[in-house]
């Protein structure tokens, strides 16, 4: 079976930096995606990594290490609006759909 | 505001009812998806359509029946559901299936089975 592990909850304060980890054990691996979902809202795409290294998009960065079956999402200069659930998702092949983790709820306090 | 619209937003139905969920995407995408989201569980992929053909069906009970009449519309027909089917049902679309193609989600239909 496929397994993605991420913390269930992370707390931080405004202006801080937080890292949400994702480890995976899957039968194949093509790439790792991250999605954000606010309570009651639609999941929205944040980033995608197919190669090792860091991808930066504004305040958000995503990292992948294929040899360690590990990735993380880094959120900088946290804002209250960043309070949401964050999901990692694996593409098993270049033609397959996504397998999602259970999600990490990020709570940002003043 | 997203390019994927789902109706209704909320639905309460009895176990013997028949209802349908509707999804429409305005993004010109070729792939559409149905997901089930239950509390404390990962998003569960139910069905995938590519160019109006079903390409994946993840062992979903037959009481859920999808329909994709064209690349912009997707339906999920519901019949004789069980209480454990209460969940948020999300529709998504992407340019094509697979790889790192970003999926664009609708706001979902919150389904409650009495």
PDB file of C-alpha atoms in Angstrom:
ATOM      1  CA  UNK A   1       0.000   0.000   0.000  1.00  0.00           C
ATOM      2  CA  UNK A   2       0.893   3.661  -0.165  1.00  0.00           C
ATOM      3  CA  UNK A   3       1.777   5.626   2.969  1.00  0.00           C
ATOM      4  CA  UNK A   4       2.312   9.349   3.480  1.00  0.00           C
ATOM      5  CA  UNK A   5       3.083  10.654   6.944  1.00  0.00           C
ATOM      6  CA  UNK A   6       2.786  14.255   8.062  1.00  0.00           C
ATOM      7  CA  UNK A   7       2.168  15.798  11.495  1.00  0.00           C
ATOM      8  CA  UNK A   8      -1.468  16.241  12.370  1.00  0.00           C
ATOM      9  CA  UNK A   9      -1.048  19.721  13.818  1.00  0.00           C
ATOM     10  CA  UNK A  10       1.546  22.483  13.984  1.00  0.00           C
ATOM     11  CA  UNK A  11       1.273  25.777  15.871  1.00  0.00           C
ATOM     12  CA  UNK A  12       3.267  28.969  15.335  1.00  0.00           C
ATOM     13  CA  UNK A  13       3.041  32.723  15.833  1.00  0.00           C
ATOM     14  CA  UNK A  14       2.722  35.500  13.305  1.00  0.00           C
ATOM     15  CA  UNK A  15       5.978  36.387  11.606  1.00  0.00           C
ATOM     16  CA  UNK A  16       7.599  33.058  12.404  1.00  0.00           C
ATOM     17  CA  UNK A  17       8.857  30.340  10.071  1.00  0.00           C
ATOM     18  CA  UNK A  18       7.319  26.878  10.100  1.00  0.00           C
ATOM     19  CA  UNK A  19       8.232  23.645   8.367  1.00  0.00           C
ATOM     20  CA  UNK A  20       5.723  20.890   7.620  1.00  0.00           C
ATOM     21  CA  UNK A  21       7.335  17.541   6.898  1.00  0.00           C
ATOM     22  CA  UNK A  22       6.101  14.720   4.716  1.00  0.00           C
ATOM     23  CA  UNK A  23       7.623  11.266   4.463  1.00  0.00           C
ATOM     24  CA  UNK A  24       6.325   8.727   2.024  1.00  0.00           C
ATOM     25  CA  UNK A  25       6.517   5.019   1.372  1.00  0.00           C
ATOM     26  CA  UNK A  26       5.045   4.284  -2.026  1.00  0.00           C
ATOM     27  CA  UNK A  27       5.419   1.684  -4.743  1.00  0.00           C
ATOM     28  CA  UNK A  28       6.592   4.359  -7.165  1.00  0.00           C
ATOM     29  CA  UNK A  29       7.421   8.042  -7.127  1.00  0.00           C
ATOM     30  CA  UNK A  30       7.197  10.719  -9.763  1.00  0.00           C
ATOM     31  CA  UNK A  31       6.717  13.888  -7.747  1.00  0.00           C
ATOM     32  CA  UNK A  32       5.452  15.536  -4.558  1.00  0.00           C
ATOM     33  CA  UNK A  33       2.758  18.199  -4.462  1.00  0.00           C
ATOM     34  CA  UNK A  34       1.451  20.438  -1.691  1.00  0.00           C
ATOM     35  CA  UNK A  35      -2.074  21.775  -1.287  1.00  0.00           C
ATOM     36  CA  UNK A  36      -3.622  24.249   1.148  1.00  0.00           C
ATOM     37  CA  UNK A  37      -7.193  24.025   2.386  1.00  0.00           C
ATOM     38  CA  UNK A  38      -8.900  26.614   4.567  1.00  0.00           C
ATOM     39  CA  UNK A  39     -11.726  25.419   6.764  1.00  0.00           C
ATOM     40  CA  UNK A  40     -14.839  25.047   4.619  1.00  0.00           C
ATOM     41  CA  UNK A  41     -12.961  25.837   1.423  1.00  0.00           C
ATOM     42  CA  UNK A  42     -11.478  24.159  -1.606  1.00  0.00           C
ATOM     43  CA  UNK A  43      -7.952  22.705  -1.604  1.00  0.00           C
ATOM     44  CA  UNK A  44      -5.622  24.939  -3.622  1.00  0.00           C
ATOM     45  CA  UNK A  45      -2.362  23.945  -5.287  1.00  0.00           C
ATOM     46  CA  UNK A  46       0.800  25.380  -3.741  1.00  0.00           C
ATOM     47  CA  UNK A  47       3.825  23.648  -5.239  1.00  0.00           C
ATOM     48  CA  UNK A  48       5.257  20.636  -6.995  1.00  0.00           C
ATOM     49  CA  UNK A  49       8.698  18.999  -6.787  1.00  0.00           C
ATOM     50  CA  UNK A  50       9.873  16.297  -9.146  1.00  0.00           C
ATOM     51  CA  UNK A  51      13.605  16.819  -8.616  1.00  0.00           C
ATOM     52  CA  UNK A  52      15.668  17.068  -5.446  1.00  0.00           C
ATOM     53  CA  UNK A  53      16.087  20.521  -4.040  1.00  0.00           C
ATOM     54  CA  UNK A  54      14.228  23.617  -3.008  1.00  0.00           C
ATOM     55  CA  UNK A  55      11.505  25.374  -5.007  1.00  0.00           C
ATOM     56  CA  UNK A  56      10.620  28.875  -3.856  1.00  0.00           C
ATOM     57  CA  UNK A  57       7.368  30.685  -4.516  1.00  0.00           C
ATOM     58  CA  UNK A  58       7.085  33.880  -2.521  1.00  0.00           C
ATOM     59  CA  UNK A  59       6.754  33.157   1.191  1.00  0.00           C
ATOM     60  CA  UNK A  60       6.334  29.427   0.523  1.00  0.00           C
ATOM     61  CA  UNK A  61       9.099  26.986  -0.393  1.00  0.00           C
ATOM     62  CA  UNK A  62       9.013  23.243  -0.940  1.00  0.00           C
ATOM     63  CA  UNK A  63      11.864  20.795  -0.662  1.00  0.00           C
ATOM     64  CA  UNK A  64      12.319  17.248  -1.879  1.00  0.00           C
ATOM     65  CA  UNK A  65      14.874  14.538  -1.176  1.00  0.00           C
ATOM     66  CA  UNK A  66      14.075  11.477  -3.281  1.00  0.00           C
ATOM     67  CA  UNK A  67      16.814   9.389  -1.661  1.00  0.00           C
ATOM     68  CA  UNK A  68      15.253  10.006   1.782  1.00  0.00           C
ATOM     69  CA  UNK A  69      11.639   9.738   0.584  1.00  0.00           C
ATOM     70  CA  UNK A  70      11.086  13.053   2.297  1.00  0.00           C
ATOM     71  CA  UNK A  71       9.853  16.504   1.555  1.00  0.00           C
ATOM     72  CA  UNK A  72       8.766  19.592   3.412  1.00  0.00           C
ATOM     73  CA  UNK A  73       6.816  22.778   2.964  1.00  0.00           C
ATOM     74  CA  UNK A  74       8.409  25.902   4.460  1.00  0.00           C
ATOM     75  CA  UNK A  75       6.240  28.886   5.261  1.00  0.00           C
ATOM     76  CA  UNK A  76       7.984  32.158   6.101  1.00  0.00           C
ATOM     77  CA  UNK A  77       6.703  35.413   7.611  1.00  0.00           C
ATOM     78  CA  UNK A  78       3.599  33.629   8.815  1.00  0.00           C
ATOM     79  CA  UNK A  79       0.312  35.493   8.659  1.00  0.00           C
ATOM     80  CA  UNK A  80      -2.988  34.733  10.343  1.00  0.00           C
ATOM     81  CA  UNK A  81      -4.464  33.847   6.953  1.00  0.00           C
ATOM     82  CA  UNK A  82      -1.977  30.963   6.692  1.00  0.00           C
ATOM     83  CA  UNK A  83      -3.999  29.068   9.309  1.00  0.00           C
ATOM     84  CA  UNK A  84      -5.260  26.139   7.250  1.00  0.00           C
ATOM     85  CA  UNK A  85      -4.673  22.461   6.549  1.00  0.00           C
ATOM     86  CA  UNK A  86      -1.743  21.516   4.345  1.00  0.00           C
ATOM     87  CA  UNK A  87      -1.658  18.257   2.392  1.00  0.00           C
ATOM     88  CA  UNK A  88       1.241  16.553   0.726  1.00  0.00           C
ATOM     89  CA  UNK A  89       0.418  14.313  -2.233  1.00  0.00           C
ATOM     90  CA  UNK A  90       2.479  11.880  -4.271  1.00  0.00           C
ATOM     91  CA  UNK A  91       2.254  11.140  -7.983  1.00  0.00           C
ATOM     92  CA  UNK A  92       3.283   7.518  -8.370  1.00  0.00           C
ATOM     93  CA  UNK A  93       4.001   7.735 -12.100  1.00  0.00           C
ATOM     94  CA  UNK A  94       3.907  10.413 -14.742  1.00  0.00           C
ATOM     95  CA  UNK A  95       0.425   9.252 -15.692  1.00  0.00           C
ATOM     96  CA  UNK A  96      -1.096   8.498 -12.321  1.00  0.00           C
ATOM     97  CA  UNK A  97      -3.291  10.584 -10.124  1.00  0.00           C
ATOM     98  CA  UNK A  98      -2.441  11.911  -6.674  1.00  0.00           C
ATOM     99  CA  UNK A  99      -2.302  10.000  -3.382  1.00  0.00           C
ATOM    100  CA  UNK A 100      -2.830  12.408  -0.494  1.00  0.00           C
ATOM    101  CA  UNK A 101      -1.589  12.458   3.088  1.00  0.00           C
ATOM    102  CA  UNK A 102      -3.971  13.082   5.990  1.00  0.00           C
ATOM    103  CA  UNK A 103      -3.048  16.734   6.218  1.00  0.00           C
ATOM    104  CA  UNK A 104      -1.416  19.026   8.779  1.00  0.00           C
ATOM    105  CA  UNK A 105      -3.496  21.680  10.469  1.00  0.00           C
ATOM    106  CA  UNK A 106      -1.457  24.858  10.935  1.00  0.00           C
ATOM    107  CA  UNK A 107      -2.642  27.256  13.624  1.00  0.00           C
ATOM    108  CA  UNK A 108      -1.097  30.729  13.523  1.00  0.00           C
ATOM    109  CA  UNK A 109      -1.595  32.865  16.620  1.00  0.00           C
ATOM    110  CA  UNK A 110      -1.000  36.592  17.115  1.00  0.00           C
TER     111      UNK A 110
ATOM    112  CA  UNK B   1     -13.510  32.065  -6.268  1.00  0.00           C
ATOM    113  CA  UNK B   2     -12.443  29.057  -8.306  1.00  0.00           C
ATOM    114  CA  UNK B   3     -12.928  27.898 -11.882  1.00  0.00           C
ATOM    115  CA  UNK B   4     -14.671  24.770 -10.608  1.00  0.00           C
ATOM    116  CA  UNK B   5     -18.264  25.110  -9.421  1.00  0.00           C
ATOM    117  CA  UNK B   6     -20.126  22.474  -7.431  1.00  0.00           C
ATOM    118  CA  UNK B   7     -23.813  22.313  -6.624  1.00  0.00           C
ATOM    119  CA  UNK B   8     -25.460  21.943  -4.252  1.00  0.00           C
ATOM    120  CA  UNK B   9     -23.155  23.150  -1.457  1.00  0.00           C
ATOM    121  CA  UNK B  10     -25.100  21.206   1.142  1.00  0.00           C
ATOM    122  CA  UNK B  11     -27.317  18.156   0.784  1.00  0.00           C
ATOM    123  CA  UNK B  12     -29.272  16.192   3.368  1.00  0.00           C
ATOM    124  CA  UNK B  13     -30.879  12.994   2.188  1.00  0.00           C
ATOM    125  CA  UNK B  14     -32.398   9.821   3.488  1.00  0.00           C
ATOM    126  CA  UNK B  15     -30.905   6.444   2.772  1.00  0.00           C
ATOM    127  CA  UNK B  16     -33.561   5.600   0.221  1.00  0.00           C
ATOM    128  CA  UNK B  17     -33.353   8.843  -1.763  1.00  0.00           C
ATOM    129  CA  UNK B  18     -31.743   9.401  -5.136  1.00  0.00           C
ATOM    130  CA  UNK B  19     -29.861  12.626  -5.726  1.00  0.00           C
ATOM    131  CA  UNK B  20     -27.097  13.945  -7.953  1.00  0.00           C
ATOM    132  CA  UNK B  21     -24.097  16.161  -7.354  1.00  0.00           C
ATOM    133  CA  UNK B  22     -23.019  18.458 -10.157  1.00  0.00           C
ATOM    134  CA  UNK B  23     -19.613  19.846 -11.048  1.00  0.00           C
ATOM    135  CA  UNK B  24     -18.727  22.301 -13.804  1.00  0.00           C
ATOM    136  CA  UNK B  25     -15.270  23.551 -14.724  1.00  0.00           C
ATOM    137  CA  UNK B  26     -14.607  26.708 -16.714  1.00  0.00           C
ATOM    138  CA  UNK B  27     -10.864  26.176 -17.195  1.00  0.00           C
ATOM    139  CA  UNK B  28     -10.773  24.199 -20.440  1.00  0.00           C
ATOM    140  CA  UNK B  29      -9.298  21.181 -18.671  1.00  0.00           C
ATOM    141  CA  UNK B  30      -9.433  17.645 -20.013  1.00  0.00           C
ATOM    142  CA  UNK B  31      -9.432  15.677 -16.754  1.00  0.00           C
ATOM    143  CA  UNK B  32     -11.989  15.702 -13.949  1.00  0.00           C
ATOM    144  CA  UNK B  33     -12.063  13.948 -10.580  1.00  0.00           C
ATOM    145  CA  UNK B  34     -14.373  13.074  -7.695  1.00  0.00           C
ATOM    146  CA  UNK B  35     -12.900  12.883  -4.188  1.00  0.00           C
ATOM    147  CA  UNK B  36     -14.413  12.026  -0.811  1.00  0.00           C
ATOM    148  CA  UNK B  37     -13.117  13.913   2.230  1.00  0.00           C
ATOM    149  CA  UNK B  38     -13.983  12.568   5.683  1.00  0.00           C
ATOM    150  CA  UNK B  39     -12.781  13.950   8.995  1.00  0.00           C
ATOM    151  CA  UNK B  40      -9.237  12.907   9.948  1.00  0.00           C
ATOM    152  CA  UNK B  41      -8.785  10.961   6.691  1.00  0.00           C
ATOM    153  CA  UNK B  42      -6.839  11.667   3.521  1.00  0.00           C
ATOM    154  CA  UNK B  43      -8.716  12.793   0.458  1.00  0.00           C
ATOM    155  CA  UNK B  44      -9.926   9.594  -1.169  1.00  0.00           C
ATOM    156  CA  UNK B  45      -9.954   9.513  -4.945  1.00  0.00           C
ATOM    157  CA  UNK B  46     -13.196   8.014  -6.217  1.00  0.00           C
ATOM    158  CA  UNK B  47     -13.292   8.483  -9.983  1.00  0.00           C
ATOM    159  CA  UNK B  48     -11.157   9.995 -12.725  1.00  0.00           C
ATOM    160  CA  UNK B  49     -12.286  11.034 -16.198  1.00  0.00           C
ATOM    161  CA  UNK B  50      -9.967  11.986 -19.023  1.00  0.00           C
ATOM    162  CA  UNK B  51     -11.563  13.383 -22.176  1.00  0.00           C
ATOM    163  CA  UNK B  52     -14.925  12.138 -20.939  1.00  0.00           C
ATOM    164  CA  UNK B  53     -13.710   8.549 -20.494  1.00  0.00           C
ATOM    165  CA  UNK B  54     -13.456   6.974 -17.066  1.00  0.00           C
ATOM    166  CA  UNK B  55      -9.823   6.044 -16.498  1.00  0.00           C
ATOM    167  CA  UNK B  56      -9.802   5.167 -12.829  1.00  0.00           C
ATOM    168  CA  UNK B  57     -12.325   3.785 -10.379  1.00  0.00           C
ATOM    169  CA  UNK B  58     -10.963   3.127  -6.918  1.00  0.00           C
ATOM    170  CA  UNK B  59     -13.222   0.333  -5.672  1.00  0.00           C
ATOM    171  CA  UNK B  60     -16.123   2.654  -5.028  1.00  0.00           C
ATOM    172  CA  UNK B  61     -19.478   1.060  -4.062  1.00  0.00           C
ATOM    173  CA  UNK B  62     -22.003   0.895  -6.875  1.00  0.00           C
ATOM    174  CA  UNK B  63     -24.348   3.206  -4.969  1.00  0.00           C
ATOM    175  CA  UNK B  64     -22.102   5.974  -6.357  1.00  0.00           C
ATOM    176  CA  UNK B  65     -22.428   6.350 -10.126  1.00  0.00           C
ATOM    177  CA  UNK B  66     -20.436   8.968 -12.037  1.00  0.00           C
ATOM    178  CA  UNK B  67     -21.340  10.550 -15.345  1.00  0.00           C
ATOM    179  CA  UNK B  68     -19.244  12.795 -17.567  1.00  0.00           C
ATOM    180  CA  UNK B  69     -21.331  14.031 -20.528  1.00  0.00           C
ATOM    181  CA  UNK B  70     -18.595  16.403 -21.752  1.00  0.00           C
ATOM    182  CA  UNK B  71     -15.212  17.672 -20.607  1.00  0.00           C
ATOM    183  CA  UNK B  72     -16.756  20.567 -18.669  1.00  0.00           C
ATOM    184  CA  UNK B  73     -19.363  18.684 -16.638  1.00  0.00           C
ATOM    185  CA  UNK B  74     -19.214  15.869 -14.135  1.00  0.00           C
ATOM    186  CA  UNK B  75     -22.013  14.330 -12.099  1.00  0.00           C
ATOM    187  CA  UNK B  76     -22.110  11.947  -9.173  1.00  0.00           C
ATOM    188  CA  UNK B  77     -25.408  10.104  -8.910  1.00  0.00           C
ATOM    189  CA  UNK B  78     -26.255   8.865  -5.438  1.00  0.00           C
ATOM    190  CA  UNK B  79     -28.611   6.016  -4.602  1.00  0.00           C
ATOM    191  CA  UNK B  80     -29.358   4.120  -1.396  1.00  0.00           C
ATOM    192  CA  UNK B  81     -26.495   5.669   0.538  1.00  0.00           C
ATOM    193  CA  UNK B  82     -25.322   4.641   4.005  1.00  0.00           C
ATOM    194  CA  UNK B  83     -24.620   6.847   7.050  1.00  0.00           C
ATOM    195  CA  UNK B  84     -20.862   6.340   6.553  1.00  0.00           C
ATOM    196  CA  UNK B  85     -21.189   8.091   3.198  1.00  0.00           C
ATOM    197  CA  UNK B  86     -21.707  11.399   4.988  1.00  0.00           C
ATOM    198  CA  UNK B  87     -18.693  13.489   3.973  1.00  0.00           C
ATOM    199  CA  UNK B  88     -17.499  16.398   1.853  1.00  0.00           C
ATOM    200  CA  UNK B  89     -17.455  15.466  -1.828  1.00  0.00           C
ATOM    201  CA  UNK B  90     -14.951  17.426  -3.855  1.00  0.00           C
ATOM    202  CA  UNK B  91     -14.688  17.792  -7.595  1.00  0.00           C
ATOM    203  CA  UNK B  92     -11.412  18.760  -9.249  1.00  0.00           C
ATOM    204  CA  UNK B  93     -10.048  19.281 -12.731  1.00  0.00           C
ATOM    205  CA  UNK B  94      -6.618  19.452 -14.340  1.00  0.00           C
ATOM    206  CA  UNK B  95      -5.251  20.063 -17.813  1.00  0.00           C
ATOM    207  CA  UNK B  96      -4.410  16.389 -18.167  1.00  0.00           C
ATOM    208  CA  UNK B  97      -4.137  13.510 -15.697  1.00  0.00           C
ATOM    209  CA  UNK B  98      -0.932  12.578 -13.985  1.00  0.00           C
ATOM    210  CA  UNK B  99       2.476  13.939 -13.184  1.00  0.00           C
ATOM    211  CA  UNK B 100       2.543  17.176 -11.294  1.00  0.00           C
ATOM    212  CA  UNK B 101      -0.438  18.707 -13.029  1.00  0.00           C
ATOM    213  CA  UNK B 102      -2.085  21.045 -10.512  1.00  0.00           C
ATOM    214  CA  UNK B 103      -5.619  20.051  -9.691  1.00  0.00           C
ATOM    215  CA  UNK B 104      -8.188  22.810  -9.275  1.00  0.00           C
ATOM    216  CA  UNK B 105     -10.865  21.990  -6.709  1.00  0.00           C
ATOM    217  CA  UNK B 106     -14.401  23.146  -6.196  1.00  0.00           C
ATOM    218  CA  UNK B 107     -15.726  24.108  -2.764  1.00  0.00           C
ATOM    219  CA  UNK B 108     -17.400  20.736  -2.394  1.00  0.00           C
ATOM    220  CA  UNK B 109     -20.817  19.398  -1.483  1.00  0.00           C
ATOM    221  CA  UNK B 110     -21.335  18.655   2.209  1.00  0.00           C
ATOM    222  CA  UNK B 111     -23.470  15.511   2.218  1.00  0.00           C
ATOM    223  CA  UNK B 112     -25.347  14.266   5.267  1.00  0.00           C
ATOM    224  CA  UNK B 113     -27.163  10.940   5.244  1.00  0.00           C
ATOM    225  CA  UNK B 114     -29.980  10.575   7.737  1.00  0.00           C
TER     226      UNK B 114
END
